CSV table of C-alpha atoms in Angstrom, one decimal:
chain,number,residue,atom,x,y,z
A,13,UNK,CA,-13.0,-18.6,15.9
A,14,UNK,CA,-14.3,-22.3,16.0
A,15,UNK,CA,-15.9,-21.7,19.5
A,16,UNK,CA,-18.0,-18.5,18.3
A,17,UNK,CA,-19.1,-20.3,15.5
A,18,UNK,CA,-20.0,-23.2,17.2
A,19,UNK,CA,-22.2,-20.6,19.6
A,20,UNK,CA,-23.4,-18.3,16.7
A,21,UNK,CA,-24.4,-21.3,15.3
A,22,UNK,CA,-26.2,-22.7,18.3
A,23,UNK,CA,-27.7,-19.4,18.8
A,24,UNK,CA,-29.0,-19.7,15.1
A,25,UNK,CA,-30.7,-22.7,16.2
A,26,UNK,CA,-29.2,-25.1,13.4
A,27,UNK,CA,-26.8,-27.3,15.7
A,28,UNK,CA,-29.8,-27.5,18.0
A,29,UNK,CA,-33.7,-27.0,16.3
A,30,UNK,CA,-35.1,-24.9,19.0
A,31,UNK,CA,-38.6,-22.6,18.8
A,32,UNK,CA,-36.3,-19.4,17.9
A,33,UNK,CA,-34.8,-21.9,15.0
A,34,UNK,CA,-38.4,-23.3,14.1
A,35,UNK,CA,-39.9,-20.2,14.0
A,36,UNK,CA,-36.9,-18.8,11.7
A,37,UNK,CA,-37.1,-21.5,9.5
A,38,UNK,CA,-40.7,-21.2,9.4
A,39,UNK,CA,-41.0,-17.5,8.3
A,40,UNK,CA,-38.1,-17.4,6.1
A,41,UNK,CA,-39.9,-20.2,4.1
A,42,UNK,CA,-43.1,-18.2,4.2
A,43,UNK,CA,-41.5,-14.8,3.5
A,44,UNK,CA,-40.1,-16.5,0.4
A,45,UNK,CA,-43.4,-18.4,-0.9
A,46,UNK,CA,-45.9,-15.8,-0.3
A,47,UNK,CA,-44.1,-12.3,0.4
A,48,UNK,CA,-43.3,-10.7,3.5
A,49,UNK,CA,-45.7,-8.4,3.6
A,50,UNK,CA,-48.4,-11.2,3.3
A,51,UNK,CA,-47.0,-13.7,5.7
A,52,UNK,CA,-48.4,-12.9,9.2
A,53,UNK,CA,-47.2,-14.1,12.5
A,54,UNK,CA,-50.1,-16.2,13.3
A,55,UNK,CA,-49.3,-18.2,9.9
A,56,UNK,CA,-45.5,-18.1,11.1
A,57,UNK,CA,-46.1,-20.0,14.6
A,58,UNK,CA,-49.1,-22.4,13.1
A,59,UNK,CA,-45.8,-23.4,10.3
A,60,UNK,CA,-43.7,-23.8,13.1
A,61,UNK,CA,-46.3,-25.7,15.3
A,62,UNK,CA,-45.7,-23.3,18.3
A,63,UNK,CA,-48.1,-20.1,19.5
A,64,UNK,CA,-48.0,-16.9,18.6
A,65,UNK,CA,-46.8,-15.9,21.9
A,66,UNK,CA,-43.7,-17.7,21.3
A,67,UNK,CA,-43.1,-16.3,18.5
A,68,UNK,CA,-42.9,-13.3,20.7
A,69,UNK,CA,-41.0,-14.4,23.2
A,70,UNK,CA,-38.0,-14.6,21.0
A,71,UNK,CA,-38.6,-12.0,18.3
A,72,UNK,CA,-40.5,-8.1,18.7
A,73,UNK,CA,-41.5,-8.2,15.3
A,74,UNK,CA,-41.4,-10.5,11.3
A,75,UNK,CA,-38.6,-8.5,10.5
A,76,UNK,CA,-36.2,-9.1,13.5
A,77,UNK,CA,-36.4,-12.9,12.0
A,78,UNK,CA,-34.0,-11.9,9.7
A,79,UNK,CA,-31.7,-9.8,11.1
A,80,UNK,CA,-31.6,-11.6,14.3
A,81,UNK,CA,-28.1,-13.1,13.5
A,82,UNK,CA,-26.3,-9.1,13.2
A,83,UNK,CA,-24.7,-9.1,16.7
A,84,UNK,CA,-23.5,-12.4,16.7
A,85,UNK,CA,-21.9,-12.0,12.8
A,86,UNK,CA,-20.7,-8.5,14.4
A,87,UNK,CA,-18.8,-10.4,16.8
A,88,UNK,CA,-18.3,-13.2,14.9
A,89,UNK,CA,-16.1,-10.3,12.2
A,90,UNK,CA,-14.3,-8.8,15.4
A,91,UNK,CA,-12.9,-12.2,17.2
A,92,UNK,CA,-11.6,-13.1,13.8
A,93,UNK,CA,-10.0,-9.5,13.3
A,94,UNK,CA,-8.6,-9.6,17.0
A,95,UNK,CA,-7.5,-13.4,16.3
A,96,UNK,CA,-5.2,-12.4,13.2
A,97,UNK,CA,-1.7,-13.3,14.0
A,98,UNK,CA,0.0,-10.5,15.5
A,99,UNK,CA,2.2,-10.4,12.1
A,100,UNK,CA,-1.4,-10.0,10.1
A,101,UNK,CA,-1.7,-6.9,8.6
A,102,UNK,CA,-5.0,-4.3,8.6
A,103,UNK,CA,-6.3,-6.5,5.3
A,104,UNK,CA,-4.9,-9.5,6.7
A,105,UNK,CA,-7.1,-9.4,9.7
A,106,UNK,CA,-9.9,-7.9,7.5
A,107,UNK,CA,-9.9,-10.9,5.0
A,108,UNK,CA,-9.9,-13.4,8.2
A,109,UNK,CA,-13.1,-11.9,9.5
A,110,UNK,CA,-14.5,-12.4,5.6
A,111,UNK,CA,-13.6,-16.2,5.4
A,112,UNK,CA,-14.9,-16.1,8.7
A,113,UNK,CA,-18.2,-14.6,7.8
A,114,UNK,CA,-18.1,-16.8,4.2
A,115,UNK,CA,-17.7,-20.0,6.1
A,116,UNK,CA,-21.1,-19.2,8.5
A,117,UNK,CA,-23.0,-18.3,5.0
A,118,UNK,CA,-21.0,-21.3,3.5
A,119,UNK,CA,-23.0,-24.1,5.8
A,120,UNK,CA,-26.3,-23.1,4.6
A,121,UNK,CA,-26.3,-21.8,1.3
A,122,UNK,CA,-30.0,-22.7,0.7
A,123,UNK,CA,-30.9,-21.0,3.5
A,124,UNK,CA,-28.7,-18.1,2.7
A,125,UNK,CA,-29.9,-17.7,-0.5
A,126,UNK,CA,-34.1,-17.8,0.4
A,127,UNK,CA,-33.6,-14.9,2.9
A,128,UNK,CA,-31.2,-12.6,0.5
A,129,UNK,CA,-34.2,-13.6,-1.9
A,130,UNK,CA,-36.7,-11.9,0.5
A,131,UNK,CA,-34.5,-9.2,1.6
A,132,UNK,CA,-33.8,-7.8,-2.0
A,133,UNK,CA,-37.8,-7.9,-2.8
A,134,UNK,CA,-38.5,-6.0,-0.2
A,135,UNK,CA,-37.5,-1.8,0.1
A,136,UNK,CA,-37.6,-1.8,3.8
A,137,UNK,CA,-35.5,-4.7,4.5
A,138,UNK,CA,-33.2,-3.9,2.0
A,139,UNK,CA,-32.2,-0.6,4.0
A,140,UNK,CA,-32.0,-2.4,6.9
A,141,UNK,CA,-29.6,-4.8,5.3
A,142,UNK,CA,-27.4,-1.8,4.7
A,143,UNK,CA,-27.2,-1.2,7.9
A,144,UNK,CA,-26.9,-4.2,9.1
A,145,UNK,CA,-23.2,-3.7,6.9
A,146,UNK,CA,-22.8,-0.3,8.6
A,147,UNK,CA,-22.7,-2.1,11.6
A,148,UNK,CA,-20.5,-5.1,10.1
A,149,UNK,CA,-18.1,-2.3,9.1
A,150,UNK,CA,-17.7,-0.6,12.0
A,151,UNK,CA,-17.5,-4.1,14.8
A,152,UNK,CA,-14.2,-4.5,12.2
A,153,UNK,CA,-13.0,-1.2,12.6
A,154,UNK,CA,-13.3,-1.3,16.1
A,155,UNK,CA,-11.4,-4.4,16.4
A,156,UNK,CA,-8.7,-3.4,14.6
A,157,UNK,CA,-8.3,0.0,16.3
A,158,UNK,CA,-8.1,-2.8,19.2
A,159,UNK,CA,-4.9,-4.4,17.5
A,160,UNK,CA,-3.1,-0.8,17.3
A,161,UNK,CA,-4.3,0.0,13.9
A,162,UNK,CA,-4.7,3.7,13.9
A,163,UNK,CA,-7.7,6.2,11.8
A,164,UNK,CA,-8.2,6.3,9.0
A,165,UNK,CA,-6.3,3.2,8.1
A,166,UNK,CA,-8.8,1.1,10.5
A,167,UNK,CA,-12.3,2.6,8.6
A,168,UNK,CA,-10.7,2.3,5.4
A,169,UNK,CA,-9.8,-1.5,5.9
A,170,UNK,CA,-12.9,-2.1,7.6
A,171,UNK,CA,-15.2,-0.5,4.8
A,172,UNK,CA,-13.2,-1.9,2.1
A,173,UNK,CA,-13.6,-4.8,3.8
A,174,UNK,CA,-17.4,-4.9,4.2
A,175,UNK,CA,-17.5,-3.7,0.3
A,176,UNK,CA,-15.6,-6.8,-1.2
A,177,UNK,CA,-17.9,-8.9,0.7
A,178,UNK,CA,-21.0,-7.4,-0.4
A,179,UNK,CA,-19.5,-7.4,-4.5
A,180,UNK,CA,-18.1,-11.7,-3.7
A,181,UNK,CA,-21.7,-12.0,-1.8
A,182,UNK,CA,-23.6,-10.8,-4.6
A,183,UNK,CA,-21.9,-12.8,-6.9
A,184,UNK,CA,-22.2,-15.7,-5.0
A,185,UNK,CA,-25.8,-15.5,-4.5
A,186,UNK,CA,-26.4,-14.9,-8.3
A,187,UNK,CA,-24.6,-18.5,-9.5
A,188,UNK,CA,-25.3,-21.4,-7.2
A,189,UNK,CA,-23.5,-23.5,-9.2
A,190,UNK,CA,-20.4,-21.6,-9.0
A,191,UNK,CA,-17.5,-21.2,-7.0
A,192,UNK,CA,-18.2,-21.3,-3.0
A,193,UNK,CA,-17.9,-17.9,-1.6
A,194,UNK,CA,-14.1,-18.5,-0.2
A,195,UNK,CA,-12.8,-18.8,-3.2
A,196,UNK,CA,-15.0,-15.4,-4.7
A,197,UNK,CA,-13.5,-14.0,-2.0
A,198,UNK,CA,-9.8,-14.5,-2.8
A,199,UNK,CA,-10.6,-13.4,-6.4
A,200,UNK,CA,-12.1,-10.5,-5.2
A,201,UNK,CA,-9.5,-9.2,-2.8
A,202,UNK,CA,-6.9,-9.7,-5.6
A,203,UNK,CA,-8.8,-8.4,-8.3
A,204,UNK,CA,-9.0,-5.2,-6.2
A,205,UNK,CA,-5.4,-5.2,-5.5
A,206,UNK,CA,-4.8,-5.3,-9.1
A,207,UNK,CA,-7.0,-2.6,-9.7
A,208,UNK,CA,-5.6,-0.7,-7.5
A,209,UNK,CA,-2.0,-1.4,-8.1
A,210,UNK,CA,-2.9,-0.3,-12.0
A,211,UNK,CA,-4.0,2.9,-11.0
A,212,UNK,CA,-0.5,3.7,-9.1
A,213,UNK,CA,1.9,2.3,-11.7
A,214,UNK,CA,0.0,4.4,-14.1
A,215,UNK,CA,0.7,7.8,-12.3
A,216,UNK,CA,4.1,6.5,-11.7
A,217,UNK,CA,3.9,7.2,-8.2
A,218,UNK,CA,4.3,3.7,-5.6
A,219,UNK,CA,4.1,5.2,-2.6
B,13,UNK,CA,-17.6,17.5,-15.6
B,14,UNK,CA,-17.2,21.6,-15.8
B,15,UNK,CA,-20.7,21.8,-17.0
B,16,UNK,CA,-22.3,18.9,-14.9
B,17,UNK,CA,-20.9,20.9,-11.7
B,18,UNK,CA,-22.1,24.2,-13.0
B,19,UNK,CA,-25.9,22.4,-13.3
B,20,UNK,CA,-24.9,21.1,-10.0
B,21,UNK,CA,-24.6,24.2,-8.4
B,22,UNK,CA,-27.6,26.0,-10.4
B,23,UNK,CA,-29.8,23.4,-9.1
B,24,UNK,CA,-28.4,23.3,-5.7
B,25,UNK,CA,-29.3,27.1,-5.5
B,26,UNK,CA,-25.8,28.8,-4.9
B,27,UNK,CA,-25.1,30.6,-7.4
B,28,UNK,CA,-28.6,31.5,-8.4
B,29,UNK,CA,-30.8,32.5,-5.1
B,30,UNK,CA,-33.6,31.2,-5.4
B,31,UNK,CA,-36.4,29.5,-3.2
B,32,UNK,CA,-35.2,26.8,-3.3
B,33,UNK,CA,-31.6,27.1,-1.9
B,34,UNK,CA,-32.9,30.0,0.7
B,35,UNK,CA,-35.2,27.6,2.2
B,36,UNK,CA,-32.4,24.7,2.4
B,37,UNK,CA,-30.2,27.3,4.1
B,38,UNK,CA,-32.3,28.2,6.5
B,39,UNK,CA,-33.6,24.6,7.4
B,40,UNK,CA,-30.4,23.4,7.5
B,41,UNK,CA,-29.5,26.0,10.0
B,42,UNK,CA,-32.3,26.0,11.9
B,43,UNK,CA,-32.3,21.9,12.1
B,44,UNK,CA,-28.3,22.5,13.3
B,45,UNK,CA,-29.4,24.9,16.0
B,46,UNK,CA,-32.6,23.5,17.6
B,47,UNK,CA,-32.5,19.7,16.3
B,48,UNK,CA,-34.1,18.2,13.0
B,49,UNK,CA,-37.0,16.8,15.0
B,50,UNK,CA,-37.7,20.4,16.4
B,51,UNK,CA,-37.7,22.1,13.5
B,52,UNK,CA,-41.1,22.7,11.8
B,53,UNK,CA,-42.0,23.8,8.2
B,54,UNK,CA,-43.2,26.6,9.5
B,55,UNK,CA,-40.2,28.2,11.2
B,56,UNK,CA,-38.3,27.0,7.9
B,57,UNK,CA,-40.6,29.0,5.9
B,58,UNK,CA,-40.2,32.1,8.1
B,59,UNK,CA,-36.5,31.8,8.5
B,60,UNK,CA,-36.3,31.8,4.8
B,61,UNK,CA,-38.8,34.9,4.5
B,62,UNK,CA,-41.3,32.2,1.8
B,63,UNK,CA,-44.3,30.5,3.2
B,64,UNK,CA,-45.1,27.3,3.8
B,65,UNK,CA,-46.9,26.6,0.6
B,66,UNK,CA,-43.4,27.2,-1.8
B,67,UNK,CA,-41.7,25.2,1.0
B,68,UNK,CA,-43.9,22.3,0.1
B,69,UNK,CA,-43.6,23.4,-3.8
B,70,UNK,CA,-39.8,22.4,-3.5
B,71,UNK,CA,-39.5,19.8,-1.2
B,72,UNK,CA,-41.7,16.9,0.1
B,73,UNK,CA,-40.9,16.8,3.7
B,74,UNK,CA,-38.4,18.1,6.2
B,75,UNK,CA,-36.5,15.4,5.5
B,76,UNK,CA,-35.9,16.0,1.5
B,77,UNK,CA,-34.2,19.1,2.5
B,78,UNK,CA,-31.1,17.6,3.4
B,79,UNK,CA,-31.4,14.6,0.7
B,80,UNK,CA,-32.4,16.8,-2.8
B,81,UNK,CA,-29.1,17.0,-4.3
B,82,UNK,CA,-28.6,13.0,-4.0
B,83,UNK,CA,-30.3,12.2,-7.4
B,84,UNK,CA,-27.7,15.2,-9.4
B,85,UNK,CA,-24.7,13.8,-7.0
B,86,UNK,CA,-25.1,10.8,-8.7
B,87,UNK,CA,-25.5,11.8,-12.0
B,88,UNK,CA,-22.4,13.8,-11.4
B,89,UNK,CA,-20.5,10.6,-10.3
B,90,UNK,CA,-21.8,8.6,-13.3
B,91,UNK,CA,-20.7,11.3,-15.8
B,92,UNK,CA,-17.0,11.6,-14.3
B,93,UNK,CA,-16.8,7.3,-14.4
B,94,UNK,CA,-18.1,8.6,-18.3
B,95,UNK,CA,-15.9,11.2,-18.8
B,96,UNK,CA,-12.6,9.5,-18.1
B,97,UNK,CA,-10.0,8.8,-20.6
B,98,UNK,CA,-10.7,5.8,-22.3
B,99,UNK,CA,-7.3,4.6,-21.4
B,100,UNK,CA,-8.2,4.8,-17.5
B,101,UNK,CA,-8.8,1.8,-15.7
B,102,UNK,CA,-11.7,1.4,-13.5
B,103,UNK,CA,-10.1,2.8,-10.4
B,104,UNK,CA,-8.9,5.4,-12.1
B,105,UNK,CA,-12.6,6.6,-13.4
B,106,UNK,CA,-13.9,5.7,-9.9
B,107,UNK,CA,-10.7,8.1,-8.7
B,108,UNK,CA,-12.1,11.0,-11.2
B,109,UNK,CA,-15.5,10.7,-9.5
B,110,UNK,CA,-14.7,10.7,-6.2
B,111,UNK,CA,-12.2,13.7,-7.2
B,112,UNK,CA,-15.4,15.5,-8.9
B,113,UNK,CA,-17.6,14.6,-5.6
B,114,UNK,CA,-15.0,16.5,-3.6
B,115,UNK,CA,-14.5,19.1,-5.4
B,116,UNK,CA,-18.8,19.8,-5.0
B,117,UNK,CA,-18.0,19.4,-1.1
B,118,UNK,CA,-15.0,21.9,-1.2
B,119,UNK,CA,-17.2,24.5,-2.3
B,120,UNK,CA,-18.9,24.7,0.5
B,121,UNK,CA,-17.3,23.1,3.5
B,122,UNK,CA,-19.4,24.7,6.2
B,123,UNK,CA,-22.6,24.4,4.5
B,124,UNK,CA,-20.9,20.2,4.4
B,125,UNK,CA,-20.1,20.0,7.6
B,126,UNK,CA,-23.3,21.7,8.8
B,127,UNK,CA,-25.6,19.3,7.2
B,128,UNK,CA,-23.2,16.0,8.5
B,129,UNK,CA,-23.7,17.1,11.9
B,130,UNK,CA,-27.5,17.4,11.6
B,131,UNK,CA,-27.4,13.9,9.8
B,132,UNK,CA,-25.5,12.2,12.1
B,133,UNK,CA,-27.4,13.4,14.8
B,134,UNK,CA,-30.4,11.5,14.2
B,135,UNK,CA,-30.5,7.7,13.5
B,136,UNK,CA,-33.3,7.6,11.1
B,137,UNK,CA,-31.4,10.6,8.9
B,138,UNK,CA,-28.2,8.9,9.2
B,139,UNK,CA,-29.9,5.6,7.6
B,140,UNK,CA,-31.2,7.1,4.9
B,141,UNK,CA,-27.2,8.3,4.4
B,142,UNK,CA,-26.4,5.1,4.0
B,143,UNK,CA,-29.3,4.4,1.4
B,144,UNK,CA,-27.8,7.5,-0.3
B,145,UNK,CA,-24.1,6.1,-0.6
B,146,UNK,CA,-25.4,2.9,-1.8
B,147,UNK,CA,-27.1,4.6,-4.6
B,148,UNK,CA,-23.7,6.2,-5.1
B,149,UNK,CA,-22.1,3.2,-5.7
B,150,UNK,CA,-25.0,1.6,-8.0
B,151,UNK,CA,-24.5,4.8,-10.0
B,152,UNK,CA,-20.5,4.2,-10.4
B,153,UNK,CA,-21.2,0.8,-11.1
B,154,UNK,CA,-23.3,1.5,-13.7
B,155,UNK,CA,-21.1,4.3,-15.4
B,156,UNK,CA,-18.3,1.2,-15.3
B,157,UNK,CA,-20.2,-0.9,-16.7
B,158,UNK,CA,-21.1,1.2,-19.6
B,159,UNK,CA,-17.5,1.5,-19.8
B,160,UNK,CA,-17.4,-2.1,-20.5
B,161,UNK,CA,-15.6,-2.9,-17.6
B,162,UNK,CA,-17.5,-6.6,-16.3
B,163,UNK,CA,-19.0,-7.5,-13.1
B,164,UNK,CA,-18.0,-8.0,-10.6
B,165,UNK,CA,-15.1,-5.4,-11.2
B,166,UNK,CA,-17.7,-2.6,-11.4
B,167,UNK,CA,-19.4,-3.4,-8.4
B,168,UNK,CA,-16.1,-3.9,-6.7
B,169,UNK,CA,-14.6,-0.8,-7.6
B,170,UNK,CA,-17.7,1.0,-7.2
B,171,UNK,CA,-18.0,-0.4,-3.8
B,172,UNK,CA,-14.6,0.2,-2.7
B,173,UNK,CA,-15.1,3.7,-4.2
B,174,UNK,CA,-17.7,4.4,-1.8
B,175,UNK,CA,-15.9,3.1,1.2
B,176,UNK,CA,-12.9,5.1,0.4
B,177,UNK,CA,-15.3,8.4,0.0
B,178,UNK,CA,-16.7,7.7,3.1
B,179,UNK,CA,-13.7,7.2,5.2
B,180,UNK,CA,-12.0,10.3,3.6
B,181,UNK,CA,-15.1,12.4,4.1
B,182,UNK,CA,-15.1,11.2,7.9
B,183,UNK,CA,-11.5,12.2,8.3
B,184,UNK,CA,-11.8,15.4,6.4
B,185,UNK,CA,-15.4,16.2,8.3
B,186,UNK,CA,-13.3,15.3,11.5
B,187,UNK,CA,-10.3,18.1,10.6
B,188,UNK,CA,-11.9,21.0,9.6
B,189,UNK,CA,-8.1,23.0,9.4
B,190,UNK,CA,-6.5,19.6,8.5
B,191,UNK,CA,-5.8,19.0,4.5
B,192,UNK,CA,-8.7,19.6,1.5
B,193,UNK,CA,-10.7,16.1,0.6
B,194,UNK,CA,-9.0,15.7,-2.5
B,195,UNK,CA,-5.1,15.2,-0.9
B,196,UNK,CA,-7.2,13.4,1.9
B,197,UNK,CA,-8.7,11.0,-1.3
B,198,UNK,CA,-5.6,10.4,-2.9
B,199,UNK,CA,-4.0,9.6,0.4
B,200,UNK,CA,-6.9,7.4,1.0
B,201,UNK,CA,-6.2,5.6,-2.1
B,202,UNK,CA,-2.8,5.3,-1.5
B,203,UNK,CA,-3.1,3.6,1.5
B,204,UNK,CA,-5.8,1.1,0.9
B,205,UNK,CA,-3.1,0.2,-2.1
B,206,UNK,CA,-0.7,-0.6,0.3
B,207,UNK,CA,-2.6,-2.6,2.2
B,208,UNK,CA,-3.7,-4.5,-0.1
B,209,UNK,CA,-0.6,-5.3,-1.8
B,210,UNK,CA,1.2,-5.8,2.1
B,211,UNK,CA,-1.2,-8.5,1.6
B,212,UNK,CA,-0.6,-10.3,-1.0
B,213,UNK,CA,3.6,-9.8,-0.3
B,214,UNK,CA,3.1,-11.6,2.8
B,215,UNK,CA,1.1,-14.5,1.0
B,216,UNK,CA,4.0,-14.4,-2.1
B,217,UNK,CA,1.1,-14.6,-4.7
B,218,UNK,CA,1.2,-11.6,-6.8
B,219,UNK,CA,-1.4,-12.9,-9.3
């Protein structure tokens, strides 16, 4: 876990400012202050202090600048599913992969925050942010069907799993001053147990 | 719920032939045979013995065709979260909606399964899917929070909701002889409660 992080967050270019990290940093801040729609590439590099053909070296287009980070969180989710103890349950190994994910968002919330900021004012990015969870969803199910957990148990984890982190995300985003995302986490995954365990003692039927 | 579904199935155009659900049998068929891309308005039109002008009259592209009933699926959802006892927890009302959901499916399996294979065939169809569940689960959350149940319960329920229809739907798609989407639900349900409370057995904190 600690050595993908360390690369995903190399690969970010936070560890290690870089033109893919200038150029990031750069648009985001644009994106945020003017709109994405407005902010054009050329204004993007001259921020950055780097040419527009850089810019283009290392991203095809102003949206890729924010979803850039998707493979590496995809396997950044399935190291930490296939890293579970071998005792770790489906959830278990799904709520590793969270923290896992919450401690990447975690180091930069600012950051974090300006690009959800962007992303939720914008239709088009918003869809591709569902699909960027699609694809978070599925890198978990994959790993656990890795570890011997069979269908439909795997998808049900793993969608479950992608679906408490967009509720503790959301909250997160919404209350800087509150608790870090960890912790919303926990709550979350225990809240939902509850939940759940309500419905069953209801119908009087455990298992 | 009775009432909603019978709107539901008046507007979908099965019990009532009409224009409308003629021309989104035969595009659906036609898109199943010879690809969605392949497909054009016209040979809809033909298929469904209209012309080209009602086509347009009911739907704004080829695309709508497979994506009208999304607005009354979630008013269906919403009125099911409404309609449950007031003594149901949220799970519970999320249960009755996903139970209301499939019993719209169940109606019509082959038409269901006809329409998922078209969807998933294509990438940009199979992203606007995902827009559609999302709007699912705003809808549920919505409903629950009308119920007076607080965020982020609603969102978590509704979320989990969604990822439990999803990975039932998939299995049930997957079986077509295998059990109806309601036992496939509950099972569904079941399990993700066992999970979760596996969980939180292992970690010896109930609460």
């Amino acid at each position: 876990m600690t050595v993908t992080a360390i690369a995903y967050h190399r690969a970010m270019g936070r560890w290690e400012p870089n033109a893919r990290g200038r150029l990031a940093q750069a648009a985001i801040r644009l994106y945020a202050e003017q709109g994405f729609e407005r902010t054009t590439v050329a204004q993007i590099a001259r921020q950055a202090g780097l040419t527009e053909r850089t810019f283009f070296r290392h991203f095809a287009d102003k949206r890729e600048v924010l979803f850039y980070g998707t493979d590496l969180a995809r396997e950044l989710l399935a190291r930490a599913v296939a890293e579970a103890p071998a005792s770790a349950g489906p959830m278990d190994a799904v709520a590793a992969a969270l923290h896992a994910a919450a401690a990447v968002f975690q180091e930069n919330p600012e950051r974090v925050r300006l690009r959800d900021a962007v992303v939720s004012a914008n239709a088009e990015l918003r869809e591709r942010e569902l699909i960027k969870l699609a694809a978070f969803a599925s890198a978990i199910a994959g790993a656990l069907r890795e570890r011997g957990v069979p269908e439909p148990a795997a998808g049900l984890a793993a969608e479950t799993g992608v679906a408490v982190l967009k509720t503790a995300f959301t909250r997160w985003i919404g209350e800087p001053d509150g608790p870090d995302l960890d912790h919303i986490l926990r709550e979350c995954l225990r809240d939902l147990s509850g939940m759940l365990a309500d419905r069953l003692a209801d119908q009087g039927s455990p298992g």
